[in-house]
Amino acid sequence: MTIVDEPKTGSTGDGHGDGHGGHGGHGDLAGYEHGREHEHNPGAADSDRPIGFGRLQRKEDPRFVRGQGNYTDDVVLPGMLHGAILRAPVAHARIVSIDTSEALARPGVRAVITGKDLEPLKLAWIPTLSYDVQAVLATDKVRFQGQEVAFVIADDRYAARDALESIDVEYDILDPLVDARHALDADVPVIRDDLEGRTDNHIADWECGDAAATQAVFDKAEVVVSQEIVYPRVHPAPMETCGAVADFNPVSGELTLYETSQAPHAHRTIIAMVAGIPEHKIHLISPDIGGGFGNKVGIYPGYVLAIVGSIVTGHPVKWMEDRSENLMSTSFARDYIMQGEIAATKDGKLLGLRANVLADHGAFNGTAQPTKYPAGFFNLFPGSYTWESVYGKVTSVYTNKAPGGVAYACSFRVTEASYFVERMVDRLAIELNMDPAELRLKNFIAPSQFPYDNKAGFEYDSGEYEKTMHHAMKLIGYDELRREQAEKRARGELMGIGISFFTEGVGAGPRKHMDILGLGMADGAELRVHPTGKAVVRISVQSQGQAHETTFAQIVAEEIGIPPEDIDVVHGDTDRTPFGLGTYGSRSTPVSGAAVALVTRKVRDKARLIAAAMLETRPEDLEWEKGRWFVKGDPSAGKTIQEIALAAHGTMQLPEGVDGNLDAEVTYDPPNLTYPYGAYFCVTDIDKDTGKVTVRRFLAVDDCGTRINPMVIEGQVHGGLTDGVGMALMEIIEFDSDGNNLGGSFMDYLIPTAMEVPDWETGYTVTPSPHHPIGAKGIGESATVGSPAAIVNSVIDALRPTGVTGIDMPCTPARVWDAMQGHAKAPI
Ligand code: MCN
Ligand code: CUN
């Protein structure tokens, strides 16, 4: 295994963020965030040490900083028309009639499509990623505010939008079901009466752990604490909204589809199944993507409508949603109401953990997670600690809200799981009057216990939690902070110190356990070294700002010694890349990165055979050093990879069994997830008069195993921390009792700006994954997963003198102020 030649602990430098953040960042352009450097990275990246070192600049940045990126909305095709969607104004209603005649008569309008038009094409309903169905255009009823009702195609965007007003829909308004807590009551409407035999709003019950054994642990426990923890509905809100350009050629039967997709191959296969167009006739291109954060995993009605529009009109059709459409109709995240209980001893030994969750999935179950995991990876709810027994149960229900339960830098519900356990452990610390750092240190899984069965069905690969925790405590100056807090408390000031120590699980497969609509989660990679020694690597995952064009070139460079600048990374085009399941759940590095390392080793092995023929020796007599094969014991007799590449394409007699060219392909099926983790510390100050929370300091010490590009990692962490501030303090998609979405614009749905975030402080430890070819674990979602609990725990810690033991996100000034007054459930 390759292990980076760097100290075991260190820091990530001064933070030129790659701008995961604040959804804000269109990742690619954004971020020049300043952070505080705790230790330097040794040296700079070069072709001898292409990974783990320094701050190799991003290959994609020159086009982004020059405004030369190419996004879906930049695509303009000859004769292209524009589509706009009419959306339901109410949350629940029967459609009595739809009159499109006036809209059709408007200048520039080419077609108006309704659900009735789609029925004979069998396109009125499409499968969701969770084997439910979702209406492309409503036929019988509308089931959430913002649902798609009709599609207008016109010469330009404005004509299409204007025509929406001329469509006359008669609705028979029905009672909406908005509160998931009442979804299973007897007297509420059955939302999905389109599904045969359905008499209630229940979707699924899912369990993990051992209910009886956990009950036994609770029965004998000295201390039991319980807490309700709500993770509100939030939205990924990437800078670029979702959209597609469909170009169907009626002569060849080929469909070219430009689409904002985090998973181009999976989308192509599903579209082939749904639309009945042969898969080899579909060419799906995901050009540059301005942030995904999970929002671009699913298939939305708009994509299907663009395809239908192109088939109907014979022209290319573009559909791009606006910000409100994005916030009202595309994948929401979270919406988990979690009841937690901990059983422990009086001196703080954790014994039992129970979670009972009610999950609001909205009107169509569109959750994007492996089929076998209807609650995503909530299996991670035991966190980083040893328990005698755990038990988790998640019940999901339908409500009259936009399809939810999907993604937002979530690693499939790890966010909820990690927030849950980190809040619960702090709740126990309050009960025991024990320092929360000490309580965690007392209960961590020890390094010798890995691989560790977490008792909820997951096996953690590696971790040195205590070491990482101590490192973070040292970097932030924990003892000093507690002293400062004591002084401030004595003066009546509200200062909080919050901790979160999370363990993530990222890198789905293996394929036998994890699939989406039957497609197993594995990823392909192809590497071709050209005669002149330059290379191209083709991957199946899709960058939305994560810098794959840079970091995957670094992996190839590490394995074969070709400098990163000589390696092109191709992605986002189904005709030019191998099949694979795409980017989400931080799976690119754990899965596709492994594929890239292995395909490079395969090419290296082929190069060895060719080098042996060139050097007239046996392959086993050769030894590898970065960039060349040489004769053991005679380092001067060797061939560089560039020389070998030329020979592979040249005239020499190649050894038996070796074909010409220097290339290879692999499909990587990961044996397990990788388990990155981190120790996060947050210092807050609260204004007693207004309840306003200020995040004064935030330290994130992450361990993502072998680090490929420290600058990119740091950008990912800065962005995720910004997400965390948003969720902890500002973001919520709320609904009124009629089911009206109250977060349909950035006036209402607040996301953080530079004003709300501190100078991030970062540090790291390196505990390689034992099963990943280069020991790397994912990092893309770590900070989003880990930071909310640290912030909320810090707010609760600050409010301790006022008697507060719990508060839900977002900790807005109004809610914090109200909690200080002792109101149990404060408003937003
Ligand atoms: N990396 C590294 N060393 C490691 C791990 C990762 O240098 N040990 C680098 C990778 O090479 C890659 C980047 O960090 O360039 C992120 O890698 P990884 O953790 O594998 O995550 P993915 O590439 O699969 O990205 C997905 C993840 C998810 S699921 C969300 S949501 C999210 C996130 O990435 N959305 C983002 N970060 C984002 N950042 C931007 N700018 N935009 C988004 O939409
Ligand atoms: Cu869960 S949001 Mo990311 O997995 O695409």
Short mmCIF file of N, CA and C and ligand atoms in Angstrom, two decimals, residues 18-21 25-28 58 238 262 289-295 297 407-411 506 541-552 554-555 582-591 704-713 715-716 723 775-782 784, ligand 1:
data_model
loop_
_atom_site.label_atom_id
_atom_site.label_comp_id
_atom_site.label_asym_id
_atom_site.label_seq_id
_atom_site.Cartn_x
_atom_site.Cartn_y
_atom_site.Cartn_z
N ASP A 18 -12.13 25.20 -2.21
CA ASP A 18 -12.64 24.85 -3.52
C ASP A 18 -14.12 25.05 -3.49
N GLY A 19 -14.56 25.55 -2.35
CA GLY A 19 -15.86 26.14 -2.30
C GLY A 19 -17.01 25.17 -2.41
N HIS A 20 -16.96 24.08 -1.73
CA HIS A 20 -18.08 23.19 -1.61
C HIS A 20 -19.22 24.05 -1.17
N GLY A 21 -18.90 25.08 -0.59
CA GLY A 21 -19.70 25.67 0.34
C GLY A 21 -20.74 26.60 0.06
N GLY A 25 -20.99 28.01 -3.36
CA GLY A 25 -20.02 27.90 -4.29
C GLY A 25 -20.43 26.99 -5.30
N HIS A 26 -20.49 27.58 -6.29
CA HIS A 26 -20.43 26.92 -7.52
C HIS A 26 -19.09 26.51 -7.40
N GLY A 27 -18.95 25.46 -6.86
CA GLY A 27 -17.77 25.05 -6.26
C GLY A 27 -16.60 25.54 -6.99
N ASP A 28 -16.71 25.50 -8.27
CA ASP A 28 -15.51 25.69 -9.06
C ASP A 28 -14.99 27.10 -8.98
N ARG A 58 -5.60 23.45 -9.22
CA ARG A 58 -6.65 22.68 -9.90
C ARG A 58 -6.59 22.90 -11.41
N PRO A 238 -27.80 24.14 -4.85
CA PRO A 238 -26.54 24.42 -5.56
C PRO A 238 -26.67 25.72 -6.36
N GLN A 262 -25.31 13.99 -11.53
CA GLN A 262 -24.16 13.50 -10.76
C GLN A 262 -23.82 12.06 -11.14
N ILE A 289 -20.71 21.24 -13.95
CA ILE A 289 -21.85 21.28 -13.03
C ILE A 289 -21.54 22.27 -11.93
N GLY A 290 -22.47 23.19 -11.74
CA GLY A 290 -22.26 24.25 -10.76
C GLY A 290 -22.76 23.86 -9.39
N GLY A 291 -22.18 22.82 -8.85
CA GLY A 291 -22.60 22.34 -7.54
C GLY A 291 -23.72 21.33 -7.68
N GLY A 292 -23.61 20.27 -6.93
CA GLY A 292 -24.66 19.25 -6.93
C GLY A 292 -25.17 19.05 -5.52
N PHE A 293 -24.25 18.68 -4.64
CA PHE A 293 -24.58 18.48 -3.22
C PHE A 293 -25.72 17.50 -3.05
N GLY A 294 -25.87 16.59 -3.99
CA GLY A 294 -26.95 15.61 -3.92
C GLY A 294 -28.17 15.99 -4.72
N ASN A 295 -28.31 17.26 -5.06
CA ASN A 295 -29.51 17.73 -5.77
C ASN A 295 -29.62 17.13 -7.16
N VAL A 297 -28.71 13.96 -8.14
CA VAL A 297 -28.65 12.49 -8.17
C VAL A 297 -29.91 11.94 -8.83
N ALA A 407 -31.10 13.97 -0.74
CA ALA A 407 -29.70 14.15 -0.43
C ALA A 407 -29.36 15.61 -0.19
N TYR A 408 -28.31 15.85 0.52
CA TYR A 408 -27.67 17.15 0.65
C TYR A 408 -26.40 16.87 1.43
N ALA A 409 -25.37 16.59 0.70
CA ALA A 409 -24.09 16.24 1.30
C ALA A 409 -24.29 15.34 2.51
N CYS A 410 -24.96 14.24 2.27
CA CYS A 410 -25.53 13.48 3.37
C CYS A 410 -24.90 12.12 3.58
N SER A 411 -24.17 11.62 2.58
CA SER A 411 -23.73 10.24 2.65
C SER A 411 -24.88 9.34 3.06
N VAL A 506 -18.55 5.96 3.67
CA VAL A 506 -18.66 6.45 2.29
C VAL A 506 -17.98 5.51 1.31
N VAL A 541 -17.38 8.54 -12.65
CA VAL A 541 -17.99 9.47 -11.70
C VAL A 541 -17.96 10.87 -12.30
N GLN A 542 -18.66 11.81 -11.64
CA GLN A 542 -18.92 13.10 -12.26
C GLN A 542 -18.64 14.22 -11.28
N SER A 543 -17.66 15.04 -11.57
CA SER A 543 -17.35 16.15 -10.68
C SER A 543 -18.40 17.25 -10.76
N GLN A 544 -18.75 17.80 -9.61
CA GLN A 544 -19.65 18.97 -9.59
C GLN A 544 -18.91 20.14 -8.98
N GLY A 545 -17.60 20.03 -8.90
CA GLY A 545 -16.80 21.06 -8.27
C GLY A 545 -15.70 20.46 -7.40
N GLN A 546 -15.66 19.12 -7.35
CA GLN A 546 -14.73 18.46 -6.44
C GLN A 546 -13.33 18.28 -7.01
N ALA A 547 -13.07 18.76 -8.23
CA ALA A 547 -11.72 18.78 -8.78
C ALA A 547 -11.20 17.41 -9.20
N HIS A 548 -12.09 16.56 -9.70
CA HIS A 548 -11.63 15.24 -10.13
C HIS A 548 -10.60 15.32 -11.25
N GLU A 549 -10.70 16.35 -12.10
CA GLU A 549 -9.74 16.44 -13.21
C GLU A 549 -8.32 16.59 -12.68
N THR A 550 -8.20 17.13 -11.50
CA THR A 550 -6.89 17.30 -10.88
C THR A 550 -6.51 16.07 -10.06
N THR A 551 -7.39 15.68 -9.18
CA THR A 551 -6.99 14.68 -8.18
C THR A 551 -6.89 13.28 -8.78
N PHE A 552 -7.72 12.98 -9.78
CA PHE A 552 -7.60 11.65 -10.38
C PHE A 552 -6.33 11.56 -11.24
N GLN A 554 -3.68 12.97 -10.31
CA GLN A 554 -2.64 12.76 -9.28
C GLN A 554 -2.52 11.28 -8.91
N ILE A 555 -3.66 10.60 -8.86
CA ILE A 555 -3.60 9.17 -8.52
C ILE A 555 -2.83 8.41 -9.61
N GLY A 582 -21.53 6.68 -10.49
CA GLY A 582 -21.55 8.14 -10.33
C GLY A 582 -21.13 8.65 -8.95
N THR A 583 -21.27 9.97 -8.82
CA THR A 583 -20.74 10.68 -7.65
C THR A 583 -21.84 11.06 -6.68
N TYR A 584 -21.82 10.48 -5.54
CA TYR A 584 -22.68 10.87 -4.40
C TYR A 584 -22.17 10.05 -3.23
N GLY A 585 -22.60 10.41 -2.02
CA GLY A 585 -22.13 9.66 -0.86
C GLY A 585 -20.60 9.60 -0.82
N SER A 586 -19.95 10.66 -1.28
CA SER A 586 -18.48 10.75 -1.29
C SER A 586 -17.85 9.45 -1.78
N ARG A 587 -18.42 8.91 -2.85
CA ARG A 587 -17.93 7.60 -3.29
C ARG A 587 -16.87 7.69 -4.37
N SER A 588 -16.56 8.89 -4.89
CA SER A 588 -15.64 8.96 -6.02
C SER A 588 -14.24 8.46 -5.65
N THR A 589 -13.70 8.98 -4.58
CA THR A 589 -12.35 8.55 -4.21
C THR A 589 -12.34 7.09 -3.75
N PRO A 590 -13.26 6.71 -2.83
CA PRO A 590 -13.24 5.32 -2.39
C PRO A 590 -13.47 4.30 -3.50
N VAL A 591 -14.30 4.62 -4.49
CA VAL A 591 -14.62 3.62 -5.51
C VAL A 591 -13.88 3.93 -6.82
N CYS A 704 -9.20 11.37 6.61
CA CYS A 704 -9.77 10.71 5.43
C CYS A 704 -8.75 9.76 4.84
N GLY A 705 -7.95 9.16 5.71
CA GLY A 705 -6.93 8.23 5.24
C GLY A 705 -5.88 8.97 4.44
N THR A 706 -5.33 8.27 3.45
CA THR A 706 -4.32 8.89 2.59
C THR A 706 -4.91 10.10 1.90
N ARG A 707 -4.19 11.20 1.97
CA ARG A 707 -4.69 12.45 1.39
C ARG A 707 -4.10 12.65 0.01
N ILE A 708 -4.96 12.88 -0.97
CA ILE A 708 -4.46 13.02 -2.34
C ILE A 708 -4.04 14.48 -2.58
N ASN A 709 -4.96 15.40 -2.39
CA ASN A 709 -4.66 16.82 -2.63
C ASN A 709 -5.12 17.65 -1.43
N PRO A 710 -4.19 18.02 -0.58
CA PRO A 710 -4.57 18.73 0.65
C PRO A 710 -5.36 20.01 0.39
N MET A 711 -5.07 20.70 -0.68
CA MET A 711 -5.80 21.94 -0.95
C MET A 711 -7.27 21.63 -1.29
N VAL A 712 -7.46 20.60 -2.10
CA VAL A 712 -8.83 20.23 -2.47
C VAL A 712 -9.58 19.74 -1.23
N ILE A 713 -8.90 18.94 -0.42
CA ILE A 713 -9.53 18.45 0.81
C ILE A 713 -9.97 19.63 1.67
N GLY A 715 -10.64 22.62 0.75
CA GLY A 715 -11.78 23.30 0.14
C GLY A 715 -13.07 22.56 0.44
N GLN A 716 -13.02 21.23 0.34
CA GLN A 716 -14.19 20.42 0.65
C GLN A 716 -14.61 20.64 2.10
N ASP A 723 -21.84 24.71 5.02
CA ASP A 723 -23.14 24.02 5.04
C ASP A 723 -23.63 23.86 6.48
N GLY A 775 -5.27 3.55 0.19
CA GLY A 775 -5.57 3.89 1.58
C GLY A 775 -6.43 5.12 1.77
N ALA A 776 -7.04 5.60 0.69
CA ALA A 776 -7.82 6.85 0.79
C ALA A 776 -9.26 6.56 1.20
N LYS A 777 -9.82 7.46 1.98
CA LYS A 777 -11.24 7.46 2.30
C LYS A 777 -11.84 8.74 1.71
N GLY A 778 -13.16 8.81 1.62
CA GLY A 778 -13.80 10.01 1.07
C GLY A 778 -13.76 11.17 2.05
N ILE A 779 -13.91 12.39 1.53
CA ILE A 779 -13.93 13.58 2.39
C ILE A 779 -15.06 14.54 2.02
N GLY A 780 -15.68 14.33 0.85
CA GLY A 780 -16.57 15.35 0.28
C GLY A 780 -17.71 15.78 1.18
N GLU A 781 -18.20 14.90 2.05
CA GLU A 781 -19.35 15.28 2.87
C GLU A 781 -19.01 15.34 4.35
N SER A 782 -17.78 15.02 4.71
CA SER A 782 -17.45 14.90 6.13
C SER A 782 -17.86 16.12 6.94
N THR A 784 -20.00 18.50 6.28
CA THR A 784 -21.45 18.72 6.36
C THR A 784 -22.07 17.77 7.37
N1 MCN B 1 -9.81 13.81 -1.95
C1 MCN B 1 -8.48 13.78 -1.64
N2 MCN B 1 -8.02 12.87 -0.71
C2 MCN B 1 -8.87 12.05 -0.07
C3 MCN B 1 -10.26 12.11 -0.35
C4 MCN B 1 -10.70 13.00 -1.32
O1 MCN B 1 -7.71 14.56 -2.19
N3 MCN B 1 -8.44 11.18 0.82
C5 MCN B 1 -10.31 14.69 -3.01
C6 MCN B 1 -10.84 13.85 -4.17
O2 MCN B 1 -9.84 13.43 -5.01
C7 MCN B 1 -11.86 14.75 -4.79
C8 MCN B 1 -12.42 15.50 -3.60
O3 MCN B 1 -11.43 15.41 -2.56
O4 MCN B 1 -11.24 15.59 -5.70
C9 MCN B 1 -13.73 14.90 -3.06
O5 MCN B 1 -13.58 13.50 -3.05
P1 MCN B 1 -14.61 12.47 -2.39
O6 MCN B 1 -14.57 12.58 -0.94
O7 MCN B 1 -14.33 11.16 -3.02
O8 MCN B 1 -16.05 12.97 -2.83
P2 MCN B 1 -16.68 12.93 -4.29
O9 MCN B 1 -15.69 13.36 -5.26
O10 MCN B 1 -17.41 11.67 -4.51
O11 MCN B 1 -17.70 14.11 -4.18
C10 MCN B 1 -19.00 13.92 -3.65
C11 MCN B 1 -19.24 14.75 -2.44
C12 MCN B 1 -20.70 14.84 -2.22
S1 MCN B 1 -21.57 13.40 -2.16
C13 MCN B 1 -21.32 16.05 -2.14
S2 MCN B 1 -22.97 16.06 -1.76
C14 MCN B 1 -20.60 17.27 -2.38
C15 MCN B 1 -19.14 17.14 -2.12
O12 MCN B 1 -18.65 16.04 -2.64
N4 MCN B 1 -20.98 18.08 -3.38
C16 MCN B 1 -20.11 19.06 -3.80
N5 MCN B 1 -18.40 18.25 -2.31
C17 MCN B 1 -18.79 19.17 -3.25
N6 MCN B 1 -17.95 20.16 -3.64
C18 MCN B 1 -18.34 21.00 -4.61
N7 MCN B 1 -17.47 21.98 -4.99
N8 MCN B 1 -19.55 20.90 -5.22
C19 MCN B 1 -20.44 19.96 -4.84
O13 MCN B 1 -21.61 19.86 -5.44
#
